[in-house]
Each structure stands twice: as structure tokens, then as C-alpha cells.
């Protein structure tokens, strides 16, 4: 028997009792829950979809196809351009809201997430799970945190494990764990030491996907992988690194991805989307991470459904596939350093697996250690001239990192203090000093 996750919503109840046509009602309903920019994006998704081949509901922690009769009614209404449809299911009336991507119980106001796959294999999933209870219905899924729509599930996690974890929905791995060793090897032996010679790992957490929100995103990922395989013959699942601040990492583990990170890359971004560096190029994402007050940085290793990728040039404003033949973007078809997932796909085609926390020896024990001597003066020189000169000595991997930092600095995405500190870390004070002296 279907079970709805419901929350009291008087606004929804009032709209459901309205006698206006369904399409008008859902417009009000969707706008009541969506900020205007999200509503526009959701409506554009509805418009660009081809005829649906499947409608799915998120029930009992998995995506389930609707009954054949319900599908026929929904598909007919969808193709007629209706943004919502009222359908009777087992004697109960439900409003299927295609813009809000939800099924709403007309009697109680309880809601479930709604998704569909069109005839071309394109998937349309809500970015976040709906977990709303109906009027007067008891909350039986666990304790709720203040300000959260999701229950705090503790049944499979003991108190000691909860208190020892820095991140929600993640388990701290021991240094002798085989997964710890595999991730450590991938991170440290894939170029990070060339960029940050003194980098060392402080901890590795494995994402457990045990919270309601994480289960929703994992189920969406698995279904999209299956749909992509059926549509393309190969889902082309890759690993990719994502770097950010500690606060953003916490938000990611709690609620999923909230926005693309192309702004951090400035002119070096390959379109308007979420950028992850390839598994053998963690240094690029490490540069996008931000050190906290203890000097600790964080990157997360994710699985990514790439499907068929197209090359997106740096500085492009592209924010979706150029046509139906493509699913994602890359900077290079043969040896990509950047994997680009478009905004509408962030939480259904990317799943975090391991969080790697690390420091450099200049940030030990909560203090910034001195680097041996004062920073070189004269950084007021043209950075472009400085980089050209250092490029005669530094390997291409470090020069790529310096150029990326420079683009962030010019684009106002990184302070001068942070920029200079990172340049020193990558190039070394000795090379900087000697180069500046030569340029003078």
C-alpha cells in the first residue's frame, strides 16, 4: 500500500479546495513553494520534455512506476499541455503537479515526489525530496530537527558514531580500512603532491546514504543510471572530485548540491554548471576548496553519470546540452580535466562517496607555521610576466594551477591575500624571490 510522506500545509489545502481549473491551481501552488527563479526553471523543464514514457513516485525510499491506468491519464494530460491533473487512484483523489513535481493527496495535503522519463530517455527529477505530512497525521519516521522537513533517523547509527562524525550522514574510516587506502592512494598519487608537496590527509569519511534526503538522491541516481544505460547503451559513470568550504560541504551532505560552482572558476569555467575534476586530477578541485580556521581543506570524491559528453569551451555561458545527443560537458574529449554536470541534473546524476580532509605542513596543529622566511616582496609586478618567467621552470600541472588561481583572482572570486598565499604554496618562495629579482 502506498505511503505518503506528509506535512501540514494550509496553503496547499486552500488551493486544493479551489474550484478553478487544475492548470491554474497548480500555477499558484507551485509558485507558493518555489522562489521565482526556481519556478521558471521548473516550468522550462516541463516545456522542453518530450512525451513521457514513465511516471514515477518516490514511495518507501524508492522510485516506483505509477499504475498503467494512471500513466495513461497523466500522459494524456501532459501532452495536452496541462501543468496539473486530478486523478482518482483506488478511490482517493490526487493532484499531480508537473511543475512542482509532486503528487498531492487532495484530502490530507500529503505529498510525494513525482518524476518522469521521456521517450528520448531524458530524466526529469525534483532536486530535493518532498517529505510533507497531511493534516492531523502523526509523524512516525523519527525525531525532526528544528527547521527541517526531514526526520532525524538514528535507528542504524549508534550515539558514539554520531558524536565522532564531523559530517552528517558519513562514517569516519580508520587508516587501515581498505577503502581508506584506495582513496588515499588516488588522492595523494594523482598529482596533488606536485601541486602541494607538503599535503597530508587528516581524515577520510565514507558517505553512508542513510538519511531520508540521501536515500532519495541515491535512488534518483540509480534510476538515472539505469535510464541512461537504456537510452545510450552506457551510462558512462565516472569518478570526480569536488572541492568547497567546510560549511558548503556540511550543506552538501545535509541537503545535496545547491548551486553550480562555475563562478569560482571565473573565465576558466566550461559553462554554467557543476565542475568536478577528473579522478587523476584532484589538485584542480583542491584549489577550489577553502581552508578553515584550522587550515584544513576538504574535497569529496563523487560518482558521476556523464552519459555522452560534449566539449564546452572555457568562458562559455552554455547551461544545458547543446542538443539531445549530449548529456554533460568536458573540457577535453580524450583526457578531460573537468567534468561538467548541468544544474538541473546536479542531485540526480552526482552522488558523493568519500570526503577527504587534508592540510599542508604550513597549517599544523591549528596554527599557520612559518615557511622559513618572509614572503617575497615585489608581488606588485605583473602577474602575467611573473608566470611566463616561472613557466620556464615549473611543470605544466603547476602552471595550470597558477593560471586557474589567477583567473579566480581577476574575477573577484579570491582575495589577494588568498591568491598570494596559494601562489607561494605552489611555486615556492625561493623560485618567487629569484624570479622577481630577475624581472627587476
Short mmCIF file of C-alpha atoms in Angstrom, two decimals:
data_model
loop_
_atom_site.label_atom_id
_atom_site.label_comp_id
_atom_site.label_asym_id
_atom_site.label_seq_id
_atom_site.Cartn_x
_atom_site.Cartn_y
_atom_site.Cartn_z
CA UNK A 1 0.00 0.00 0.00
CA UNK A 2 1.31 3.43 -0.93
CA UNK A 3 2.54 5.61 1.92
CA UNK A 4 2.79 9.37 1.58
CA UNK A 5 5.33 11.49 3.45
CA UNK A 6 3.25 14.47 4.54
CA UNK A 7 3.49 17.81 6.36
CA UNK A 8 0.74 20.25 7.28
CA UNK A 9 0.26 22.85 4.53
CA UNK A 10 -2.76 25.12 4.93
CA UNK A 11 -1.86 27.00 1.75
CA UNK A 12 -1.91 23.76 -0.24
CA UNK A 13 -5.20 22.74 1.33
CA UNK A 14 -6.82 26.06 0.45
CA UNK A 15 -5.66 25.83 -3.14
CA UNK A 16 -6.80 22.22 -3.44
CA UNK A 17 -10.30 23.29 -2.41
CA UNK A 18 -10.32 25.98 -5.14
CA UNK A 19 -12.83 25.37 -7.93
CA UNK A 20 -10.61 26.81 -10.68
CA UNK A 21 -9.11 24.59 -13.41
CA UNK A 22 -6.21 22.36 -12.39
CA UNK A 23 -3.68 24.20 -14.56
CA UNK A 24 -4.49 27.48 -12.79
CA UNK A 25 -4.45 25.88 -9.35
CA UNK A 26 -1.03 24.30 -9.82
CA UNK A 27 0.45 27.54 -11.04
CA UNK A 28 -0.49 29.13 -7.70
CA UNK A 29 0.58 26.03 -5.80
CA UNK A 30 4.00 25.70 -7.41
CA UNK A 31 4.74 29.39 -7.02
CA UNK A 32 3.77 29.17 -3.35
CA UNK A 33 6.62 26.70 -2.74
CA UNK A 34 9.16 27.86 -5.34
CA UNK A 35 11.23 31.07 -5.47
CA UNK A 36 10.54 32.76 -8.81
CA UNK A 37 13.83 31.68 -10.44
CA UNK A 38 13.25 28.04 -9.47
CA UNK A 39 9.68 28.22 -10.73
CA UNK A 40 10.87 29.49 -14.12
CA UNK A 41 13.45 26.68 -14.33
CA UNK A 42 10.85 24.08 -13.39
CA UNK A 43 8.40 25.41 -15.98
CA UNK A 44 11.11 25.39 -18.67
CA UNK A 45 11.89 21.76 -17.80
CA UNK A 46 8.22 20.91 -18.25
CA UNK A 47 8.14 22.64 -21.64
CA UNK A 48 11.30 21.01 -23.02
CA UNK A 49 10.25 17.46 -22.10
CA UNK A 50 9.09 15.17 -24.87
CA UNK A 51 6.24 12.69 -24.38
CA UNK A 52 6.69 10.79 -21.10
CA UNK A 53 7.40 7.06 -21.28
CA UNK A 54 7.30 6.57 -17.47
CA UNK A 55 5.93 8.42 -14.45
CA UNK A 56 7.41 7.54 -11.06
CA UNK A 57 6.61 8.26 -7.42
CA UNK A 58 9.06 8.17 -4.53
CA UNK A 59 7.50 5.71 -2.08
CA UNK A 60 9.04 3.66 0.73
CA UNK A 61 12.52 5.02 -0.08
CA UNK A 62 12.48 4.02 -3.76
CA UNK A 63 11.14 5.21 -7.11
CA UNK A 64 8.07 3.24 -8.19
CA UNK A 65 6.22 3.36 -11.53
CA UNK A 66 2.62 4.53 -11.37
CA UNK A 67 -0.10 2.06 -12.37
CA UNK A 68 -0.74 1.66 -16.11
CA UNK A 69 -4.18 3.33 -15.96
CA UNK A 70 -2.79 6.28 -14.01
CA UNK A 71 0.06 6.60 -16.51
CA UNK A 72 -2.39 6.83 -19.41
CA UNK A 73 -4.31 9.66 -17.73
CA UNK A 74 -1.15 11.53 -16.76
CA UNK A 75 0.43 11.17 -20.20
CA UNK A 76 -2.72 12.42 -21.94
CA UNK A 77 -2.89 15.48 -19.68
CA UNK A 78 0.84 16.14 -20.01
CA UNK A 79 0.69 16.04 -23.82
CA UNK A 80 -2.34 18.34 -23.73
CA UNK A 81 -0.15 20.93 -22.00
CA UNK A 82 -1.78 20.70 -18.59
CA UNK A 83 0.60 21.55 -15.76
CA UNK A 84 -1.50 19.63 -13.24
CA UNK A 85 -4.08 16.89 -13.32
CA UNK A 86 -6.51 15.49 -10.76
CA UNK A 87 -6.63 11.68 -10.90
CA UNK A 88 -8.54 9.15 -8.81
CA UNK A 89 -6.38 6.29 -7.52
CA UNK A 90 -8.02 3.48 -5.53
CA UNK A 91 -10.92 5.73 -4.59
CA UNK A 92 -8.72 8.65 -3.47
CA UNK A 93 -8.23 11.89 -5.38
CA UNK A 94 -4.69 13.13 -6.04
CA UNK A 95 -3.40 16.25 -7.73
CA UNK A 96 -0.35 15.50 -9.91
CA UNK A 97 1.63 18.74 -10.19
CA UNK A 98 4.10 18.55 -13.09
CA UNK A 99 5.74 21.90 -12.27
CA UNK A 100 6.15 21.20 -8.57
CA UNK A 101 6.98 17.56 -9.43
CA UNK A 102 4.75 16.22 -6.69
CA UNK A 103 1.64 14.16 -6.08
CA UNK A 104 -0.68 15.76 -3.54
CA UNK A 105 -3.40 13.98 -1.58
CA UNK A 106 -6.50 16.15 -2.14
CA UNK A 107 -7.95 15.16 1.24
CA UNK A 108 -4.94 15.45 3.56
CA UNK A 109 -2.46 17.65 1.65
CA UNK A 110 0.23 14.96 2.00
CA UNK A 111 2.80 14.90 -0.80
CA UNK A 112 5.20 12.58 -2.61
CA UNK A 113 7.90 13.41 -5.13
CA UNK A 114 6.98 12.89 -8.80
CA UNK A 115 9.41 12.26 -11.68
CA UNK A 116 9.22 11.13 -15.28
CA UNK A 117 11.38 9.85 -18.13
CA UNK A 118 10.55 10.92 -21.67
CA UNK A 119 10.64 8.86 -24.86
CA UNK A 120 14.20 10.02 -25.59
CA UNK A 121 15.44 8.70 -22.26
CA UNK A 122 15.78 12.14 -20.66
CA UNK A 123 15.04 12.12 -16.94
CA UNK A 124 13.17 14.83 -15.05
CA UNK A 125 13.64 14.54 -11.30
CA UNK A 126 12.98 17.03 -8.49
CA UNK A 127 16.16 18.48 -6.98
CA UNK A 128 15.11 17.64 -3.42
CA UNK A 129 12.74 15.12 -1.81
CA UNK A 130 9.30 16.14 -0.66
CA UNK A 131 8.58 14.95 2.88
CA UNK A 132 5.32 16.62 3.88
CA UNK A 133 2.66 15.15 6.13
CA UNK A 134 -1.06 15.55 5.76
CA UNK A 135 -3.40 17.40 8.10
CA UNK A 136 -3.50 15.81 11.56
CA UNK A 137 -1.29 12.90 10.56
CA UNK A 138 1.27 11.64 13.06
CA UNK A 139 4.98 11.85 12.28
CA UNK A 140 6.24 8.32 12.74
CA UNK A 141 9.54 8.40 10.86
CA UNK A 142 11.70 9.67 13.70
CA UNK A 143 12.66 12.86 15.51
CA UNK A 144 12.61 16.07 13.48
CA UNK A 145 15.29 18.70 13.73
CA UNK A 146 14.06 22.25 14.11
CA UNK A 147 13.64 23.93 10.75
CA UNK A 148 13.95 20.66 8.82
CA UNK A 149 11.43 18.85 6.64
CA UNK A 150 13.25 15.56 7.17
CA UNK A 151 13.22 13.20 10.15
CA UNK A 152 16.40 12.53 12.05
CA UNK A 153 16.83 8.79 11.63
CA UNK A 154 19.08 7.21 14.26
CA UNK A 155 17.97 3.59 14.16
CA UNK A 156 21.04 2.31 12.31
CA UNK A 157 23.62 4.59 13.92
CA UNK A 158 24.89 4.42 17.48
CA UNK A 159 25.49 7.51 19.62
CA UNK A 160 29.27 7.11 19.62
CA UNK A 161 29.39 7.07 15.83
CA UNK A 162 27.19 10.16 15.57
CA UNK A 163 29.31 12.17 18.01
CA UNK A 164 32.56 11.20 16.27
CA UNK A 165 31.47 12.26 12.81
CA UNK A 166 32.14 15.76 11.58
CA UNK A 167 29.80 15.44 8.62
CA UNK A 168 26.14 14.38 8.60
CA UNK A 169 25.39 11.03 7.03
CA UNK A 170 29.06 9.99 6.87
CA UNK A 171 31.25 7.50 8.72
CA UNK A 172 34.87 8.12 9.72
CA UNK A 173 37.19 5.47 8.25
CA UNK A 174 40.18 4.00 10.06
CA UNK A 175 43.58 4.33 8.45
CA UNK A 176 43.81 0.56 7.91
CA UNK A 177 40.43 0.36 6.17
CA UNK A 178 40.84 -0.84 2.57
CA UNK A 179 38.62 1.94 1.22
CA UNK A 180 40.67 4.49 3.15
CA UNK A 181 43.82 3.19 1.48
CA UNK A 182 42.28 3.20 -2.00
CA UNK A 183 41.03 6.78 -1.71
CA UNK A 184 44.28 7.90 -0.08
CA UNK A 185 46.26 6.44 -2.97
CA UNK A 186 44.03 8.07 -5.58
CA UNK A 187 44.28 11.46 -3.87
CA UNK A 188 47.98 11.56 -3.00
CA UNK A 189 49.41 9.77 -6.03
CA UNK A 190 47.41 11.63 -8.68
CA UNK A 191 49.30 14.90 -8.82
CA UNK A 192 48.36 16.57 -5.54
CA UNK A 193 51.94 16.22 -4.29
CA UNK A 194 53.25 18.06 -7.34
CA UNK A 195 50.97 20.98 -6.56
CA UNK A 196 51.11 20.82 -2.76
CA UNK A 197 54.26 18.85 -1.83
CA UNK A 198 53.56 19.00 1.92
CA UNK A 199 49.89 17.94 1.72
CA UNK A 200 48.79 15.18 4.08
CA UNK A 201 45.40 13.61 4.78
CA UNK A 202 43.82 14.29 8.17
CA UNK A 203 40.72 12.10 7.73
CA UNK A 204 38.57 10.26 5.21
CA UNK A 205 34.81 9.81 5.69
CA UNK A 206 32.62 7.42 3.72
CA UNK A 207 29.14 8.69 2.83
CA UNK A 208 26.56 6.32 4.29
CA UNK A 209 23.44 7.50 2.39
CA UNK A 210 21.26 6.62 5.38
CA UNK A 211 19.24 9.82 5.86
CA UNK A 212 15.91 10.28 4.04
CA UNK A 213 17.35 13.00 1.79
CA UNK A 214 20.41 10.92 0.90
CA UNK A 215 18.28 7.85 0.19
CA UNK A 216 16.16 9.96 -2.14
CA UNK A 217 19.22 11.22 -4.03
CA UNK A 218 20.79 7.74 -4.19
CA UNK A 219 17.56 6.22 -5.54
CA UNK A 220 17.36 9.00 -8.13
CA UNK A 221 20.99 8.39 -9.12
CA UNK A 222 20.42 4.65 -9.54
CA UNK A 223 17.29 5.16 -11.61
CA UNK A 224 19.00 7.73 -13.82
CA UNK A 225 21.92 5.36 -14.33
CA UNK A 226 19.54 2.64 -15.47
CA UNK A 227 17.63 5.02 -17.75
CA UNK A 228 20.88 6.37 -19.24
CA UNK A 229 22.11 2.83 -19.92
CA UNK A 230 18.86 2.01 -21.71
CA UNK A 231 18.96 5.24 -23.73
CA UNK A 232 22.69 5.40 -24.57
CA UNK A 233 23.84 1.82 -24.15
CA UNK A 234 26.28 3.01 -21.48
CA UNK A 235 25.69 5.37 -18.55
CA UNK A 236 29.42 6.26 -18.63
CA UNK A 237 29.77 6.58 -14.85
CA UNK A 238 32.98 8.34 -13.81
CA UNK A 239 34.58 9.42 -10.57
CA UNK A 240 35.15 13.13 -10.00
CA UNK A 241 36.49 15.40 -7.25
CA UNK A 242 34.55 18.36 -5.86
CA UNK A 243 36.18 20.95 -3.60
CA UNK A 244 34.49 23.58 -1.46
CA UNK A 245 34.44 25.16 2.01
CA UNK A 246 33.67 23.28 5.23
CA UNK A 247 30.28 24.99 5.58
CA UNK A 248 29.32 24.18 1.99
CA UNK A 249 30.48 20.59 2.47
CA UNK A 250 28.20 20.27 5.50
CA UNK A 251 25.30 21.68 3.47
CA UNK A 252 26.07 19.26 0.63
CA UNK A 253 25.94 16.27 2.96
CA UNK A 254 22.71 17.55 4.53
CA UNK A 255 20.74 18.72 1.50
CA UNK A 256 22.66 17.92 -1.68
CA UNK A 257 24.16 20.35 -4.19
CA UNK A 258 22.53 23.76 -4.11
CA UNK A 259 24.23 25.67 -6.94
CA UNK A 260 26.86 25.30 -9.68
CA UNK A 261 30.46 26.26 -8.86
CA UNK A 262 31.42 27.78 -12.22
CA UNK A 263 31.64 31.19 -10.54
CA UNK A 264 34.73 30.04 -8.64
CA UNK A 265 36.48 29.28 -11.92
CA UNK A 266 35.61 32.66 -13.45
CA UNK A 267 36.74 32.81 -17.11
CA UNK A 268 38.22 29.31 -16.86
CA UNK A 269 34.77 27.75 -16.35
CA UNK A 270 33.44 25.46 -19.05
CA UNK A 271 29.83 26.61 -18.99
CA UNK A 272 27.35 27.28 -16.21
CA UNK A 273 27.31 24.00 -14.33
CA UNK A 274 28.83 21.99 -11.52
CA UNK A 275 32.51 21.33 -12.24
CA UNK A 276 34.25 18.24 -10.89
CA UNK A 277 37.87 17.44 -11.68
CA UNK A 278 38.74 14.03 -13.12
CA UNK A 279 39.84 11.33 -10.63
CA UNK A 280 43.50 11.70 -11.59
CA UNK A 281 43.47 15.49 -11.26
CA UNK A 282 42.39 16.20 -7.65
CA UNK A 283 44.59 19.29 -7.46
CA UNK A 284 42.12 21.30 -9.57
CA UNK A 285 39.31 20.74 -7.08
CA UNK A 286 41.71 21.13 -4.15
CA UNK A 287 42.28 24.68 -5.39
CA UNK A 288 38.54 25.34 -5.19
CA UNK A 289 38.43 24.17 -1.58
CA UNK A 290 38.74 26.73 1.21
CA UNK A 291 40.87 26.26 4.31
CA UNK A 292 39.03 26.66 7.61
CA UNK A 293 40.43 28.35 10.72
CA UNK A 294 42.47 25.21 11.41
CA UNK A 295 43.97 25.21 7.94
CA UNK A 296 42.02 22.11 6.94
CA UNK A 297 40.59 21.70 3.43
CA UNK A 298 38.03 19.26 2.08
CA UNK A 299 37.27 17.56 -1.24
CA UNK A 300 34.66 14.91 -1.93
CA UNK A 301 35.06 12.02 -4.37
CA UNK A 302 31.79 11.53 -6.27
CA UNK A 303 30.33 9.12 -8.77
CA UNK A 304 29.05 10.99 -11.81
CA UNK A 305 26.72 9.84 -14.59
CA UNK A 306 28.24 11.51 -17.65
CA UNK A 307 26.33 9.78 -20.46
CA UNK A 308 27.54 11.29 -23.73
CA UNK A 309 29.73 14.33 -23.19
CA UNK A 310 30.38 17.30 -25.45
CA UNK A 311 33.33 19.71 -25.38
CA UNK A 312 32.47 23.05 -23.76
CA UNK A 313 34.97 25.85 -24.31
CA UNK A 314 36.30 27.94 -21.38
CA UNK A 315 34.31 31.11 -20.83
CA UNK A 316 31.17 29.59 -22.37
CA UNK A 317 27.75 30.56 -20.98
CA UNK A 318 26.20 27.23 -22.00
CA UNK A 319 23.97 25.89 -19.22
CA UNK A 320 22.42 22.78 -20.79
CA UNK A 321 23.17 20.21 -23.53
CA UNK A 322 23.50 21.83 -26.95
CA UNK A 323 21.11 19.19 -28.31
CA UNK A 324 19.54 15.85 -27.40
CA UNK A 325 22.65 13.93 -28.45
CA UNK A 326 24.56 15.07 -25.34
CA UNK A 327 24.14 14.81 -21.59
CA UNK A 328 27.13 16.56 -19.99
CA UNK A 329 30.22 18.66 -20.71
CA UNK A 330 34.01 18.21 -20.62
CA UNK A 331 36.99 20.42 -21.38
CA UNK A 332 38.71 17.75 -23.48
CA UNK A 333 37.26 14.67 -25.16
CA UNK A 334 40.37 12.48 -24.83
CA UNK A 335 41.83 13.42 -21.46
CA UNK A 336 39.33 15.63 -19.60
CA UNK A 337 40.38 17.52 -16.50
CA UNK A 338 36.90 18.91 -15.87
CA UNK A 339 33.57 17.05 -15.84
CA UNK A 340 30.57 19.39 -16.09
CA UNK A 341 27.07 18.46 -14.94
CA UNK A 342 24.26 20.90 -15.71
CA UNK A 343 22.30 22.47 -12.88
CA UNK A 344 19.07 20.55 -13.40
CA UNK A 345 20.98 17.25 -13.07
CA UNK A 346 23.18 18.00 -10.03
CA UNK A 347 21.30 15.95 -7.45
CA UNK A 348 20.28 13.02 -9.62
CA UNK A 349 23.50 12.41 -11.59
CA UNK A 350 26.11 13.05 -8.88
CA UNK A 351 26.39 11.03 -5.69
CA UNK A 352 29.09 11.78 -3.06
CA UNK A 353 31.11 8.77 -1.89
CA UNK A 354 34.16 9.86 0.18
CA UNK A 355 35.15 13.12 1.89
CA UNK A 356 38.91 13.69 2.07
CA UNK A 357 40.13 16.27 4.59
CA UNK A 358 43.74 17.42 4.30
CA UNK A 359 46.28 20.04 5.33
CA UNK A 360 49.68 21.21 4.23
CA UNK A 361 52.60 21.31 6.65
CA UNK A 362 52.26 25.09 6.82
CA UNK A 363 48.94 24.61 8.68
CA UNK A 364 49.67 22.22 11.53
CA UNK A 365 48.05 21.98 14.97
CA UNK A 366 45.63 24.80 14.28
CA UNK A 367 48.36 27.37 13.58
CA UNK A 368 49.95 28.59 10.43
CA UNK A 369 53.56 27.58 10.60
CA UNK A 370 56.16 29.90 9.12
CA UNK A 371 57.60 28.90 5.78
CA UNK A 372 61.16 29.66 6.78
CA UNK A 373 61.47 33.28 5.72
CA UNK A 374 59.37 36.32 4.94
CA UNK A 375 57.23 36.32 1.82
CA UNK A 376 58.99 37.75 -1.21
CA UNK A 377 58.32 41.41 -1.78
CA UNK A 378 57.52 42.87 -5.15
CA UNK A 379 54.39 40.89 -5.97
CA UNK A 380 53.06 44.16 -7.38
CA UNK A 381 54.85 43.16 -10.58
CA UNK A 382 52.70 41.99 -13.48
CA UNK A 383 51.49 38.51 -12.58
CA UNK A 384 51.40 37.56 -16.25
CA UNK A 385 55.11 38.38 -16.62
CA UNK A 386 55.85 36.54 -13.40
CA UNK A 387 54.01 33.43 -14.58
CA UNK A 388 55.66 33.46 -18.02
CA UNK A 389 59.07 33.54 -16.38
CA UNK A 390 58.24 30.81 -13.87
CA UNK A 391 56.74 28.71 -16.67
CA UNK A 392 60.27 28.09 -17.92
CA UNK A 393 60.92 26.07 -14.75
CA UNK A 394 57.61 24.85 -13.31
CA UNK A 395 55.85 21.74 -14.71
CA UNK A 396 52.65 22.20 -16.71
CA UNK A 397 50.47 20.92 -13.84
CA UNK A 398 51.63 23.72 -11.56
CA UNK A 399 51.32 26.34 -14.30
CA UNK A 400 47.74 25.22 -14.94
CA UNK A 401 47.03 25.64 -11.23
CA UNK A 402 48.58 29.13 -11.20
CA UNK A 403 46.53 30.19 -14.22
CA UNK A 404 43.37 28.89 -12.55
CA UNK A 405 44.16 30.87 -9.40
CA UNK A 406 44.87 33.99 -11.44
CA UNK A 407 41.50 33.71 -13.21
CA UNK A 408 39.76 33.40 -9.83
CA UNK A 409 41.63 36.44 -8.51
CA UNK A 410 40.84 38.56 -11.59
CA UNK A 411 37.20 37.50 -11.43
CA UNK A 412 36.92 38.65 -7.81
CA UNK A 413 36.40 35.09 -6.56
CA UNK A 414 39.56 35.02 -4.43
CA UNK A 415 41.11 37.70 -2.23
CA UNK A 416 44.62 38.98 -2.94
CA UNK A 417 45.84 37.55 0.37
CA UNK A 418 44.49 34.10 -0.50
CA UNK A 419 45.83 34.36 -4.06
CA UNK A 420 49.36 35.31 -2.99
CA UNK A 421 49.37 32.61 -0.31
CA UNK A 422 48.42 29.94 -2.87
CA UNK A 423 50.98 31.21 -5.40
CA UNK A 424 53.65 30.90 -2.72
CA UNK A 425 52.47 27.41 -1.84
CA UNK A 426 52.58 26.22 -5.46
CA UNK A 427 55.73 27.96 -6.73
CA UNK A 428 57.74 28.16 -3.51
CA UNK A 429 59.29 31.28 -2.02
CA UNK A 430 62.76 30.54 -3.38
CA UNK A 431 61.60 30.46 -7.01
CA UNK A 432 59.39 33.51 -6.49
CA UNK A 433 62.26 35.52 -4.99
CA UNK A 434 64.72 34.61 -7.72
CA UNK A 435 62.17 35.28 -10.48
CA UNK A 436 61.25 38.68 -9.08
CA UNK A 437 64.92 39.63 -8.85
CA UNK A 438 65.47 38.69 -12.49
CA UNK A 439 62.43 40.71 -13.61
CA UNK A 440 63.71 43.74 -11.75
#
